[in-house]
XYZ file of C-alpha atoms in Angstrom:
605
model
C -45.011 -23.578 -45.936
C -45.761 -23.683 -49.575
C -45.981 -27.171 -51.403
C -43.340 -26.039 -54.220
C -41.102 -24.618 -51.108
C -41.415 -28.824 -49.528
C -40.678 -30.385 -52.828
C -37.563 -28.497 -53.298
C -36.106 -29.147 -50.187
C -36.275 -32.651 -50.090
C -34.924 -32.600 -53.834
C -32.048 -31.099 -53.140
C -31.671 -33.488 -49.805
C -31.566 -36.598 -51.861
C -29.180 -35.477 -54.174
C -26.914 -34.602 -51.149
C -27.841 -38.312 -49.833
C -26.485 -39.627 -53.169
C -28.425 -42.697 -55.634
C -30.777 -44.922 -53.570
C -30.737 -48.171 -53.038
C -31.331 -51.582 -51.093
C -29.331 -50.653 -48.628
C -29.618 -47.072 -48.316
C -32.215 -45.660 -46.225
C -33.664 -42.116 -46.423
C -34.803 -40.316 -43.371
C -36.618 -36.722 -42.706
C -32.636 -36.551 -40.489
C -31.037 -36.316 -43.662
C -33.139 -33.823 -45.515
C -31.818 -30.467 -45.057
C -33.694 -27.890 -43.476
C -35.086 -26.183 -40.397
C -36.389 -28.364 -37.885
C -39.407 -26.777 -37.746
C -41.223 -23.746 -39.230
C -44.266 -22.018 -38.525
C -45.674 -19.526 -41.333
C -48.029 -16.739 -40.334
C -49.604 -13.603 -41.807
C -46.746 -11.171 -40.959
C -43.785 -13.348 -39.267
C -41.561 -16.991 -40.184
C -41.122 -18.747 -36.598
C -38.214 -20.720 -37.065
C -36.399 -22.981 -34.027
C -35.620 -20.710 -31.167
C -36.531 -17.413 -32.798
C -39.133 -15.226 -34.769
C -38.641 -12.896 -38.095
C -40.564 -10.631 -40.217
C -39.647 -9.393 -43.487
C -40.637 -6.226 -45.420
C -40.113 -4.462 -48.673
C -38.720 -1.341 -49.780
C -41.652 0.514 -51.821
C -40.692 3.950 -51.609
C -37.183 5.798 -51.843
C -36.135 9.292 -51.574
C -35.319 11.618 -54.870
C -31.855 11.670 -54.057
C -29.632 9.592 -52.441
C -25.618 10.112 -51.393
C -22.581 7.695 -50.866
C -23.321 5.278 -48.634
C -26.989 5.900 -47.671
C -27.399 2.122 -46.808
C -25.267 2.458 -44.126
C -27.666 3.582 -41.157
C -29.198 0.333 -42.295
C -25.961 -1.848 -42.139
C -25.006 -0.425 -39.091
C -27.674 -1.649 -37.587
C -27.461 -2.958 -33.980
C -30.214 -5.980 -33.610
C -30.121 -8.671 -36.356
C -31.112 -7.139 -39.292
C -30.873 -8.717 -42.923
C -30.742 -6.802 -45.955
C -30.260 -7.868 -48.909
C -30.476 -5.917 -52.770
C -31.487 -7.467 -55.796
C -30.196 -5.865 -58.641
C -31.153 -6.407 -62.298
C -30.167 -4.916 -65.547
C -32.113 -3.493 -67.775
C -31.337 -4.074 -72.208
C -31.184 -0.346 -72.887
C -33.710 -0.543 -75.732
C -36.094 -1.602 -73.257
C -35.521 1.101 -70.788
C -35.737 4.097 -73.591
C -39.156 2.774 -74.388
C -40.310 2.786 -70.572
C -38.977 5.937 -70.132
C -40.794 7.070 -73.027
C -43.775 5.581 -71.674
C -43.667 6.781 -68.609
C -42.665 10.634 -69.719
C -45.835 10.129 -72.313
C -47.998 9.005 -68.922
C -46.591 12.222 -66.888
C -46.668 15.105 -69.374
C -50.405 13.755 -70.067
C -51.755 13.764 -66.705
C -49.973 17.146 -66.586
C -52.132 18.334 -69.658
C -55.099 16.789 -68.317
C -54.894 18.820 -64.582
C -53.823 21.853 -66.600
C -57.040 21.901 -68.525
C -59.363 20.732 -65.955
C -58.076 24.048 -63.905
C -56.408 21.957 -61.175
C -53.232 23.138 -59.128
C -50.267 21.866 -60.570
C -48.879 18.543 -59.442
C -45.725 19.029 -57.935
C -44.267 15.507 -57.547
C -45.427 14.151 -61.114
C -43.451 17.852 -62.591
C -40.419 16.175 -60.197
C -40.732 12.674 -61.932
C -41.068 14.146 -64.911
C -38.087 16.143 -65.110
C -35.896 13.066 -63.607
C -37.394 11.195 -65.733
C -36.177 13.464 -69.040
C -32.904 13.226 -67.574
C -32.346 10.194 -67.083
C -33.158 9.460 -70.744
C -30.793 11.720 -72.047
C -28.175 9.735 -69.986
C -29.039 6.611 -71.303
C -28.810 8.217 -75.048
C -25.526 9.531 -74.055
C -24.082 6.335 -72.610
C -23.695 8.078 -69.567
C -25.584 5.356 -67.587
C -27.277 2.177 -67.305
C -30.660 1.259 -66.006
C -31.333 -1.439 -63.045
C -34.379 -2.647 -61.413
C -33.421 -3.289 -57.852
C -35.339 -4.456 -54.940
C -34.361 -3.706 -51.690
C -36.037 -5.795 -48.460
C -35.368 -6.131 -44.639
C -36.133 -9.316 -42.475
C -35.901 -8.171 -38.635
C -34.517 -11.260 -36.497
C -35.469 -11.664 -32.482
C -35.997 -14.148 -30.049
C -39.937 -13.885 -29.269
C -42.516 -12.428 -30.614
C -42.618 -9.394 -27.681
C -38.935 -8.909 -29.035
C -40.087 -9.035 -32.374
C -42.326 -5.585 -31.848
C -40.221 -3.234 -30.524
C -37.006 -4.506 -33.109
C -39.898 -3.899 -35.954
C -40.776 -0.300 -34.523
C -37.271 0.349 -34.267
C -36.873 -0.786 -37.716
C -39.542 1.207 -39.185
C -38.412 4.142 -37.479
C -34.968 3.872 -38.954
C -36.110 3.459 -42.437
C -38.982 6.349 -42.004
C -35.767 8.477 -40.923
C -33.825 7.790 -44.472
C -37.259 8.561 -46.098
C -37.720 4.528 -46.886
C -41.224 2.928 -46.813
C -40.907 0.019 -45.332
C -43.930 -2.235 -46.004
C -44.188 -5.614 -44.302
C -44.694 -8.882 -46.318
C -48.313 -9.314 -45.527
C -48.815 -13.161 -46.391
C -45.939 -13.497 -47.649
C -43.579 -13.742 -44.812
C -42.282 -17.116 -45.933
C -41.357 -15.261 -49.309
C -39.297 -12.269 -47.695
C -37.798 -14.363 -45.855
C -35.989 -16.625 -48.381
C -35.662 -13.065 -50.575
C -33.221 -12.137 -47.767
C -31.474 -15.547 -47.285
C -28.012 -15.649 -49.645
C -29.795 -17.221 -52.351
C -30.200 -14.802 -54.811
C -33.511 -15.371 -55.654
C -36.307 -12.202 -55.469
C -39.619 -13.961 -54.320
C -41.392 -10.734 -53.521
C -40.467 -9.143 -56.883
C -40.909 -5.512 -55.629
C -38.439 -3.786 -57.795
C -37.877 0.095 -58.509
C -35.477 1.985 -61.063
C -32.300 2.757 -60.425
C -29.482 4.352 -63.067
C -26.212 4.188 -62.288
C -24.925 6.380 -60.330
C -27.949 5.666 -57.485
C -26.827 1.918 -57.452
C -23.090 2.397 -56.963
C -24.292 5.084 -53.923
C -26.292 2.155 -52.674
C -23.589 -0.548 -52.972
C -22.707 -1.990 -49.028
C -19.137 -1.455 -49.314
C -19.227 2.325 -50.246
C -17.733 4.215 -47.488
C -18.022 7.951 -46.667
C -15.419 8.095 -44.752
C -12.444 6.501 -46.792
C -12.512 6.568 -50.723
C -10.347 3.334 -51.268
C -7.604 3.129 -53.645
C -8.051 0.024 -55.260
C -5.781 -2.120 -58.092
C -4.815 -5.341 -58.927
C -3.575 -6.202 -55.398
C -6.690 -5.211 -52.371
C -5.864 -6.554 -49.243
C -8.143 -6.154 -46.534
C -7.339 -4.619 -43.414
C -10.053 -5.147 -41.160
C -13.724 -4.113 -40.813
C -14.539 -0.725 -40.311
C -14.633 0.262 -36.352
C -17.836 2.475 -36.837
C -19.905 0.284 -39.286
C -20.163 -3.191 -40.692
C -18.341 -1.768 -43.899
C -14.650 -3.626 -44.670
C -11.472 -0.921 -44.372
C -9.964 -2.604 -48.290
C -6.625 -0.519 -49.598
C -3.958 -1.513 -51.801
C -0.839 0.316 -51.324
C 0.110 -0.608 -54.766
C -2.263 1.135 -56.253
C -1.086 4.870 -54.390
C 1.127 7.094 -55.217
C 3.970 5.386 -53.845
C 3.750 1.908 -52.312
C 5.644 2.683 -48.838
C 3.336 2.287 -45.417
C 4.640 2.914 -41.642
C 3.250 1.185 -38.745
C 3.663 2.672 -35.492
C 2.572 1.561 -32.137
C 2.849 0.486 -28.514
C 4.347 -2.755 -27.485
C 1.135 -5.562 -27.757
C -0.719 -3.345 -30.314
C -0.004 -5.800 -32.524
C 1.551 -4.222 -35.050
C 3.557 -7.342 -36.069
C 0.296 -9.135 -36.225
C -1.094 -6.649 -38.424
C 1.952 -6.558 -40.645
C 1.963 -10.686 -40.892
C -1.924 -10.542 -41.975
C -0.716 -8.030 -45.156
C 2.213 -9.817 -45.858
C -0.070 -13.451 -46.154
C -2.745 -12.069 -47.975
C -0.098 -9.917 -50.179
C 1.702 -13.164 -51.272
C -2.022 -14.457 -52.222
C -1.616 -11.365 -54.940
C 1.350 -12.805 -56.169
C 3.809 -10.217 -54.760
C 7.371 -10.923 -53.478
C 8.012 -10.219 -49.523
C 11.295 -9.985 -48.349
C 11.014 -9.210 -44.228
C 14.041 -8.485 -41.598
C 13.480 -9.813 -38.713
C 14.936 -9.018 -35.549
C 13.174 -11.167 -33.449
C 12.568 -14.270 -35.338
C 8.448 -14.242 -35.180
C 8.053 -14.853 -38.831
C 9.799 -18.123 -38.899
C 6.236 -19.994 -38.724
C 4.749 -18.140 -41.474
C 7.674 -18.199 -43.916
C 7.665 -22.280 -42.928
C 4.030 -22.969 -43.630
C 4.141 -20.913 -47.271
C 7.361 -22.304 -48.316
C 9.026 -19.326 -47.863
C 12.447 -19.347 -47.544
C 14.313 -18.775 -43.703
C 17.718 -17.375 -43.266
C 18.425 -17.566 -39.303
C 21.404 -15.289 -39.407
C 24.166 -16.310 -36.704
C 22.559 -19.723 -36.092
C 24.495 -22.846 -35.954
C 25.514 -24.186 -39.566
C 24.113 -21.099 -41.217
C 26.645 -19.219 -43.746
C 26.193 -15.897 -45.630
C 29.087 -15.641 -48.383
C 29.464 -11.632 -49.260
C 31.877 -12.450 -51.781
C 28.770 -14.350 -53.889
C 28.130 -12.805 -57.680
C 24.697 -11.681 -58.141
C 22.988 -13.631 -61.273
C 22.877 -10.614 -63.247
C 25.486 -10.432 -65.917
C 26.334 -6.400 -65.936
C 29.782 -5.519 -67.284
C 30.636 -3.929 -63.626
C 29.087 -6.511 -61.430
C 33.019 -8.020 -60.011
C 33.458 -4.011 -59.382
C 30.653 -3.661 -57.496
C 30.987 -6.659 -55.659
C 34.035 -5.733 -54.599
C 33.181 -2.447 -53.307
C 30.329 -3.548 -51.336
C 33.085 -6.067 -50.090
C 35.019 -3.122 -48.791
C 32.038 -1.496 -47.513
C 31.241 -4.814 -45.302
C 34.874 -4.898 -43.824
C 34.481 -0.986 -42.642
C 31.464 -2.016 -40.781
C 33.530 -4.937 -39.430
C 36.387 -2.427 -37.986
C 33.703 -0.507 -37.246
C 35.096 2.956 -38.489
C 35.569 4.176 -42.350
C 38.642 3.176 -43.785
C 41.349 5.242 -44.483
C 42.556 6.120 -48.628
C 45.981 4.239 -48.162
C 44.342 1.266 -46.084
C 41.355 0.760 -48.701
C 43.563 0.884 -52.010
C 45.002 -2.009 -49.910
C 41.903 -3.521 -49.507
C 40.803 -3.314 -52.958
C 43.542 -5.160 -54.362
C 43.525 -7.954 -52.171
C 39.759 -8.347 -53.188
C 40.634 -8.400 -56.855
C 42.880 -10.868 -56.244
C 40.890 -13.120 -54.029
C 38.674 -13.371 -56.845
C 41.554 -14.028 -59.351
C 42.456 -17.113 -57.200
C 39.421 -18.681 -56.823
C 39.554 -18.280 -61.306
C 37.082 -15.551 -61.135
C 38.293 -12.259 -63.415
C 36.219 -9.292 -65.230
C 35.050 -12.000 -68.006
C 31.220 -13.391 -67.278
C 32.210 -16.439 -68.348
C 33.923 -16.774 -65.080
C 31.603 -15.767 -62.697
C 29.640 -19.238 -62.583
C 32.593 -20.336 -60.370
C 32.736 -20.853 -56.645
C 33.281 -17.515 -55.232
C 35.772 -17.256 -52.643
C 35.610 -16.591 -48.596
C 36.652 -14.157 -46.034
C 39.441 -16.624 -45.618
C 40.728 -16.080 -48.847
C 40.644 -12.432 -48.648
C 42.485 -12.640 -45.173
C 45.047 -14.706 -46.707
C 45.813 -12.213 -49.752
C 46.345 -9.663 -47.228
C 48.937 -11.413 -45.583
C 50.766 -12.446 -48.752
C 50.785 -8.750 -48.952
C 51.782 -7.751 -45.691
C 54.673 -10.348 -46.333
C 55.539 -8.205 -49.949
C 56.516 -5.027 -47.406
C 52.506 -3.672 -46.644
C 52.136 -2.850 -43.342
C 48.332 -1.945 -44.067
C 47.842 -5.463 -44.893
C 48.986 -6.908 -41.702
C 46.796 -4.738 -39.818
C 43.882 -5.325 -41.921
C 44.745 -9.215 -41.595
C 45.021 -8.678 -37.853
C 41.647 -7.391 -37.224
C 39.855 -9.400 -39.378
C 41.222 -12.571 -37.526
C 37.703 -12.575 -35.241
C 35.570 -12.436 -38.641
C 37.748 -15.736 -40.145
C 39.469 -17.979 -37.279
C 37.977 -15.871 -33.659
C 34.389 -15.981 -32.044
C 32.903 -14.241 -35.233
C 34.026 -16.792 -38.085
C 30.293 -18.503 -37.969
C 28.588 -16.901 -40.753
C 31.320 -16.550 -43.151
C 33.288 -19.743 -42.557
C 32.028 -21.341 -45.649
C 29.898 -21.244 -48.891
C 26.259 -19.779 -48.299
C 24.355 -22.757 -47.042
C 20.408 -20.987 -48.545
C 19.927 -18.870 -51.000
C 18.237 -15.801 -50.726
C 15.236 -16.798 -53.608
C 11.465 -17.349 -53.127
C 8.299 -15.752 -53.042
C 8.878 -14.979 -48.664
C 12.715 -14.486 -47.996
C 12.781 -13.733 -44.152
C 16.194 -12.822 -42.963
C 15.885 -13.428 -38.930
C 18.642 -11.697 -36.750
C 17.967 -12.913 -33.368
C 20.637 -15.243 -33.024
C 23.197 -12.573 -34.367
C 25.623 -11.014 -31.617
C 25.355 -7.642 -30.492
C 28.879 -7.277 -31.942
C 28.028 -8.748 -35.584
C 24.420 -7.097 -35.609
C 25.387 -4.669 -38.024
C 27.460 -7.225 -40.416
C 24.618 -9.439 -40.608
C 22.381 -6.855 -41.193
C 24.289 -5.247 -44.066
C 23.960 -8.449 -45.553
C 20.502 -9.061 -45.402
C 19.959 -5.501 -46.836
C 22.156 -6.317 -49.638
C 20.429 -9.342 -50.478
C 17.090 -7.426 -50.399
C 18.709 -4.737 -52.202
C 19.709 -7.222 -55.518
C 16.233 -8.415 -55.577
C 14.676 -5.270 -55.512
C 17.199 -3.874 -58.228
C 17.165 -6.292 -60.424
C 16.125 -5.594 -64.327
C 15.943 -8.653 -65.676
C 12.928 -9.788 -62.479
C 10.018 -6.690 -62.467
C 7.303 -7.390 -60.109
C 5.536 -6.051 -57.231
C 7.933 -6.622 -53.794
C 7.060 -5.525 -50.148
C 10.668 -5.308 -48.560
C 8.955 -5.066 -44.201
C 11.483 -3.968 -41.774
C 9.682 -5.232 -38.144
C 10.964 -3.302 -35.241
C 12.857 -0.593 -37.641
C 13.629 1.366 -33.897
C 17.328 -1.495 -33.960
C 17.891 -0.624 -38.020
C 17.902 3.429 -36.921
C 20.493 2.807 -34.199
C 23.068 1.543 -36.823
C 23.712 4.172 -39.652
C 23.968 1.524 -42.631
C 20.471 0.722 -41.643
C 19.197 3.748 -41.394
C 20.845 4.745 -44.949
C 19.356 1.999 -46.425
C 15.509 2.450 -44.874
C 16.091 6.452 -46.337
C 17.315 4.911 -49.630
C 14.557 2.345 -49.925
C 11.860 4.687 -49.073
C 13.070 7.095 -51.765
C 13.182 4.855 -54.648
C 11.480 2.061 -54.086
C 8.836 3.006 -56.531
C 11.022 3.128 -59.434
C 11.607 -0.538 -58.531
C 7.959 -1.439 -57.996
C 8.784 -1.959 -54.574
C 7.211 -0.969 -51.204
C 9.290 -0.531 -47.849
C 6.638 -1.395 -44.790
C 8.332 0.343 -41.729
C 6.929 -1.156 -38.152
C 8.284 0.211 -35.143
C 7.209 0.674 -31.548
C 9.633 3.641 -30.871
C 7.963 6.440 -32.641
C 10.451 8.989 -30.817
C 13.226 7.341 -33.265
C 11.606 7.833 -36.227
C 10.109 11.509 -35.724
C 13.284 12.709 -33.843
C 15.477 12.029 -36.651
C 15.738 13.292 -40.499
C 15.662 10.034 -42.027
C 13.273 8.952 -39.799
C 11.055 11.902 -40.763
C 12.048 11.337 -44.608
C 10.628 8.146 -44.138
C 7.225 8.921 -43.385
C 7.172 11.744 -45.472
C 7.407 9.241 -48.568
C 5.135 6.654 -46.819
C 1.577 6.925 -48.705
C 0.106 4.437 -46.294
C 0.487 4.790 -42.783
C -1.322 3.028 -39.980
C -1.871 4.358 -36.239
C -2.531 1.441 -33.532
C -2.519 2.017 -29.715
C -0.404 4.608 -29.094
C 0.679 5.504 -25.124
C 0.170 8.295 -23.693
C 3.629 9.773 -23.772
C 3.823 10.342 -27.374
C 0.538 11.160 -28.055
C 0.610 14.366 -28.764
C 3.880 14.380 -31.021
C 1.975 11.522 -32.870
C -1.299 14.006 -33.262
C 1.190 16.467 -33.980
C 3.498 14.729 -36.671
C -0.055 12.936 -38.509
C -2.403 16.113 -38.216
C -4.887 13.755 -35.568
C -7.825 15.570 -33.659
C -9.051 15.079 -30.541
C -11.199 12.408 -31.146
C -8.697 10.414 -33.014
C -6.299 11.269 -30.433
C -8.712 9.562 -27.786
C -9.387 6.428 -30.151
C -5.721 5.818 -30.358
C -5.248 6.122 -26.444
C -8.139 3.474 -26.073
C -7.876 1.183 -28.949
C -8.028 -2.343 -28.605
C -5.559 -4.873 -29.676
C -5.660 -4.678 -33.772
C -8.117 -1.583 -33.734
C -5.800 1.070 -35.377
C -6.730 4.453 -37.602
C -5.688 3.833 -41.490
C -4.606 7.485 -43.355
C -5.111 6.731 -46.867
C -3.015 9.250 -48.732
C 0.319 11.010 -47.949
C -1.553 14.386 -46.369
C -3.473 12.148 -44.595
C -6.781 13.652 -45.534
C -8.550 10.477 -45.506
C -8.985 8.410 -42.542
C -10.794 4.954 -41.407
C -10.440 3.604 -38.237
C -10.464 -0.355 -38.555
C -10.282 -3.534 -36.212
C -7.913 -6.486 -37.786
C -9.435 -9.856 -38.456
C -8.015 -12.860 -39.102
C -9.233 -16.621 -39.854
C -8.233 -19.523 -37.393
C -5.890 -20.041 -39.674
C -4.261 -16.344 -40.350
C -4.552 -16.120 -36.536
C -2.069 -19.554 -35.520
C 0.311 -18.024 -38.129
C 0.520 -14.754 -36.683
C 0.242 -14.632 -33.175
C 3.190 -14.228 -30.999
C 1.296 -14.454 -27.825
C 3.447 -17.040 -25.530
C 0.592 -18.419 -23.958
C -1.104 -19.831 -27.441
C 1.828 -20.752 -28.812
C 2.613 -22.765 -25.539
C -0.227 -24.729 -25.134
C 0.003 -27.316 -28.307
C 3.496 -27.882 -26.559
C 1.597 -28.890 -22.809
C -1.288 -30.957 -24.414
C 1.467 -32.847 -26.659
C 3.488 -33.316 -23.189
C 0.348 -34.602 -21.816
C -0.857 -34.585 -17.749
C 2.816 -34.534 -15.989
C-alpha cells in the first residue's frame, strides 16, 4: 500500500469522525477501510478474496453496438469500468495532424528504402484522415478513454483459471488485455466507483466508437426514450437494463397479458410508481382492490365503490365551464339510468326522461347559465321524485321509470347514490376500486368510474401526460359500456396525451373479440409474461412469437416477461422485473407477505 493511498484514508476517516477533542477518541475501528490488504506484483488480496486488474492496450479497427457486452455479461465477478475524457477540439486537430505527419513519413521513408508496404500504418493512416475531416465537419468529437478489468475470486488457484478465462474472452473481441504489473493496487482503485484513472492508459475514441461502447447500448432493443423512462427490469440475457417510455412512441397505449401469478399486476404497480415519479397523472380501475396500499402511501386518492358511507353523485357538473356542459350532463344521466334498467330506452320513455332531468336540475336552482352551476347538484332522489310529479300530470312512462328506479333510491341499491359525493375524483393517483360493488350494480359503478376518468382525460383547460390502467380488463369486456369505452380510449387517447394500460389474464377475451383486437392493434407497447400452455399458440400467433420466444414464455419466471417495443413488434427484449424493498411491500399481493406483519403484531398466541 502506497504512503499517499494511507494518508488519504485516514483523512477522509476523521472528517467522517467529526472535530476532535478531550473527549473524543480516535481509533484504527473508525477509519474506513479494508481490514486488511496485501499488495503484490500482479494481484490486491483483500479480506476473504484475491483480484487482479488489467488494462485495455489494444482495440479492434471497428467496433459495433454493444461490443462491451460479452464483457458485461460476464459470469464470474468481473469489474469494468471506462474512463472517458474529452478532448478541446483544437487540441485533437493538431494530434491528428501530428500523427498523419508521423504516418505518411514513415510511409515515405519504407517507400524509399525499397521496403514492402506497411499495411496497418496505410490503415491508421486513412482512419486517421477521416476522422479529421469529421472533426472539421462537426460531425464528431474526440475522447480519450481507458478501458480496464479487475477479475474477483476467492483464492489465488481461483484467481488463475477466472484470469485465463478472462484473457480468453477479451483475446476473442480482439482486446489486449495487459495485467497491471506493479501496479495492482492502482487497477484496482481505477475500477472501484471512484472515478479516478490511476493507470492512465488511455486510447482515442470519436464519437460514434464511444456511444457503441456505452454499457447500456443494447442490440437487441433500440429504446425509445423521452422525458418520462421508466425502467422495466434488467435484461434476461445480459446485465443491460430493458428502459422504454411509452410516451415517447407512437401512441402511448401498452397491453399486458398473462397467466394468473405472472404478476402482471405487480408489473403494472412498478410503472405506475415510477410513472408518478415523472410527474404523470394515473387514474387505475380496480376490480379487486390491490392498489389501495399504493394509492394510500403516495397520497393518492381511493374511491372504494359500493363500500359503506361511500357516495358517487352522477348528477355532479364537471369544473369546466362549456356552454353545453348541463346538456351533456344530462345525457350521460340518461345513459346511466339505461344501464340501470339494463336495456336501451325506448324514444317515448327517454323524452320522458330528459325532461325530468332538466327539471331536477331547475329545482335544485341549477339552469343553462354558468353562474349556476357552483350549486349543489341534485340526487337520484330528486330525479325519482320529478318523475312521479309527472306520472301524477297523466305520464304513464314516468311511473314506470319511477317504479324501477325505486332499488337505485329507497331498495338494496340506494348506497352509492343516496347522497352528495363523499371524495372527489382529483389527485395525481385516482384509484376507483370495485370490489365491494354488487354483481347487480357492477356495471353502474363502473360507468361511473369511466366517466370520471373520461373528464380528466378530456379536459382542455388540464394538458398533461395521464396513464388511465384498467387491471383485469377480462370483467370491463363482459359489460358492453366497458368494452366501448376501452375501444374509445385506445383510439384517442393520444390526442389527449393519454395512455390506456390494458392488463388482463384472459387473453381469449381480448383476441376473440373486435374491440378486443382493436385494442391491441393501437397498443404500441405490449408486454408478454408467463403465458399457459393453452393459448400459446394463438398468443405466438396474434404477436408474430417464434419458437424460442414461444418456449421463454411457457417457462418464465414470476416478473420475467418479453417487451415488443413498437406496434409490428419488430423489436423485442425479454426482461426480469425488479423492485426495491420498498416498490416490492407496495406491490405485492402475495397473502402470505402481506399476512405476516399482521401475526408478528398479534404476537405468540
Amino acid at each position: 500500500m502506497t504512503r499517499r493511498t494511507i494518508i488519504s484514508w485516514l483523512a477522509e476517516g476523521l472528517q467522517r469522525c467529526g472535530p476532535l477533542n478531550e473527549e473524543s477518541e480516535v481509533g484504527a475501528a473508525s477509519v474506513p477501510g479494508p481490514s486488511a490488504l496485501r499488495v503484490n506484483a500482479r494481484t490486491v488480496e483483500l479480506p476473504g478474496e484475491v483480484c487482479a486488474s488489467f488494462a485495455v492496450t489494444g482495440y479492434p479497427r471497428e467496433v459495433g453496438a454493444g461490443w462491451l457486452e460479452p464483457l458485461l455479461t460476464y459470469p464470474g465477478r468481473l469489474d469494468v469500468s471506462l474512463h472517458v475524457e474529452p478532448v478541446p477540439p483544437l487540441v485533437a486537430a493538431q494530434r491528428l495532424r501530428r500523427q498523419l505527419a508521423r504516418l505518411e513519413s514513415a510511409s515515405r521513408a519504407d517507400a524509399h528504402r525499397g521496403r514492402l508496404a506497411d499495411f496497418a500504418a496505410e490503415a491508421a493512416a486513412d482512419d486517421a484522415a477521416e476522422l479529421a475531416a469529421s472533426l472539421a465537419r462537426g460531425h464528431g468529437r474526440l475522447f480519450r478513454v481507458g478501458l480496464y478489468l479487475t477479475v474477483h475470486a476467492a483464492t489465488q488457484d481461483d484467481l488463475d483459471a477466472e484470469v485465463q478465462q478472462v484473457r480468453a474472452l477479451t483475446a476473442s473481441l480482439l482486446l489486449d488485455a495487459q495485467p497491471a504489473t506493479f501496479r495492482a493496487l492502482q487497477g484496482w482503485t481505477t475500477t472501484l466507483p471512484l472515478g479516478v484513472d490511476s493507470l492512465n492508459v488511455r486510447r482515442a475514441f470519436d464519437t460514434t466508437a464511444l456511444a457503441a461502447a456505452f454499457p447500456f447500448s443494447s442490440p437487441d432493443l433500440q429504446p425509445r426514450l423521452g422525458e418520462t423512462p421508466v425502467l422495466y427490469g434488467l435484461n434476461a440475457y445480459s446485465a443491460g437494463v430493458v428502459v422504454w417510455d411509452r410516451f415517447a412512441c407512437d401512441n402511448h397505449n401498452s397491453v399486458t397479458i398473462a397467466r394468473s401469478g405472472a404478476g402482471k399486476s405487480y408489473f403494472t404497480k412498478l410503472e405506475t410508481l415510477r410513472l408518478l415519479y415523472q410527474g404523470v397523472q394515473v387514474a387505475v380501475v380496480d376490480p379487486e382492490d390491490e392498489y389501495r396500499r399504493l394509492a394510500y402511501v403516495v397520497g393518492g386518492t381511493h374511491i372504494g365503490l359500493g363500500a359503506p358511507g361511500v357516495c358517487f353523485n352522477p348528477f355532479d357538473l364537471p369544473p369546466g365551464q362549456d356552454e353545453d356542459t348541463l346538456i351533456r350532463r344530462a345525457l350521460f344521466v340518461q345513459t346511466l339510468v339505461a344501464a340501470m334498467l339494463g336495456e336501451p330506452l325506448a324514444p317515448t320513455m327517454r323524452a320522458v326522461l330528459d325532461r325530468a332531468v332538466i327539471a331536477a336540475y331547475a329545482a335544485a336552482g341549477i339552469t343553462s347559465d354558468p353562474r349556476t352551476w357552483k350549486r349543489q347538484a341534485p340526487l337520484l332522489a330528486d330525479l325519482a321524485a320529478q318523475l312521479d310529479l309527472a306520472a301524477q300530470a297523466g305520464t304513464a312512462e314516468a311511473g314506470e321509470l319511477s317504479a324501477r328506479l325505486a332499488p337505485y333510491v329507497t331498495g338494496s341499491y340506494r348506497g352509492l347514490f343516496a347522497g352528495p359525493t363523499t371524495t372527489r375524483a382529483e389527485g395525481h393517483l385516482v384509484v376507483f376500486s370495485l370490489r365491494d360493488l354488487p354483481e347487480e350494480t357492477r356495471p353502474v359503478g363502473m360507468l361511473l368510474a369511466l366517466d370520471a376518468i373520461w373528464r380528466r382525460v378530456t379536459d382542455p383547460d388540464d394538458r398533461r401526460r395521464r396513464l388511465v390502467v384498467v387491471d383485469e380488463a377480462w370483467t370491463l369486456m363482459r359489460e358492453s359500456e366497458g368494452a366501448r369505452f376501452l375501444y374509445k380510449l385506445a383510439k384517442s387517447a393520444r390526442k389527449h396525451w393519454a395512455g390506456l394500460a390494458v392488463v388482463t389474464q384472459d387473453a381469449a377475451d381480448l383476441l376473440s373479440s373486435d374491440l378486443g383486437r382493436a385494442v391491441i392493434a393501437n397498443s404500441a407497447t405490449q408486454i408478454l409474461l408467463r403465458q399457459a400452455p393453452q393459448v400459446i399458440d394463438e398468443i405466438a400467433e396474434a404477436f408474430h412469437l417464434t419458437d424460442g420466444e414461444k418456449a421463454f414464455l411457457l417457462s418464465a419466471g414470476r416478473g420475467e416477461g418479453l417487451l415488443c417495443g413498437t406496434e409490428g413488434g419488430s423489436d423485442r427484449a425479454a426482461f426480469a422485473g425488479v423492485a426495491s424493498a420498498q416498490e416490492h411491500r407496495l406491490a405485492t399481493t402475495d397473502p402470505a407477505e402481506l399476512a405476516a406483519p399482521q401475526r408478528k403484531k398479534a404476537g405468540p398466541q
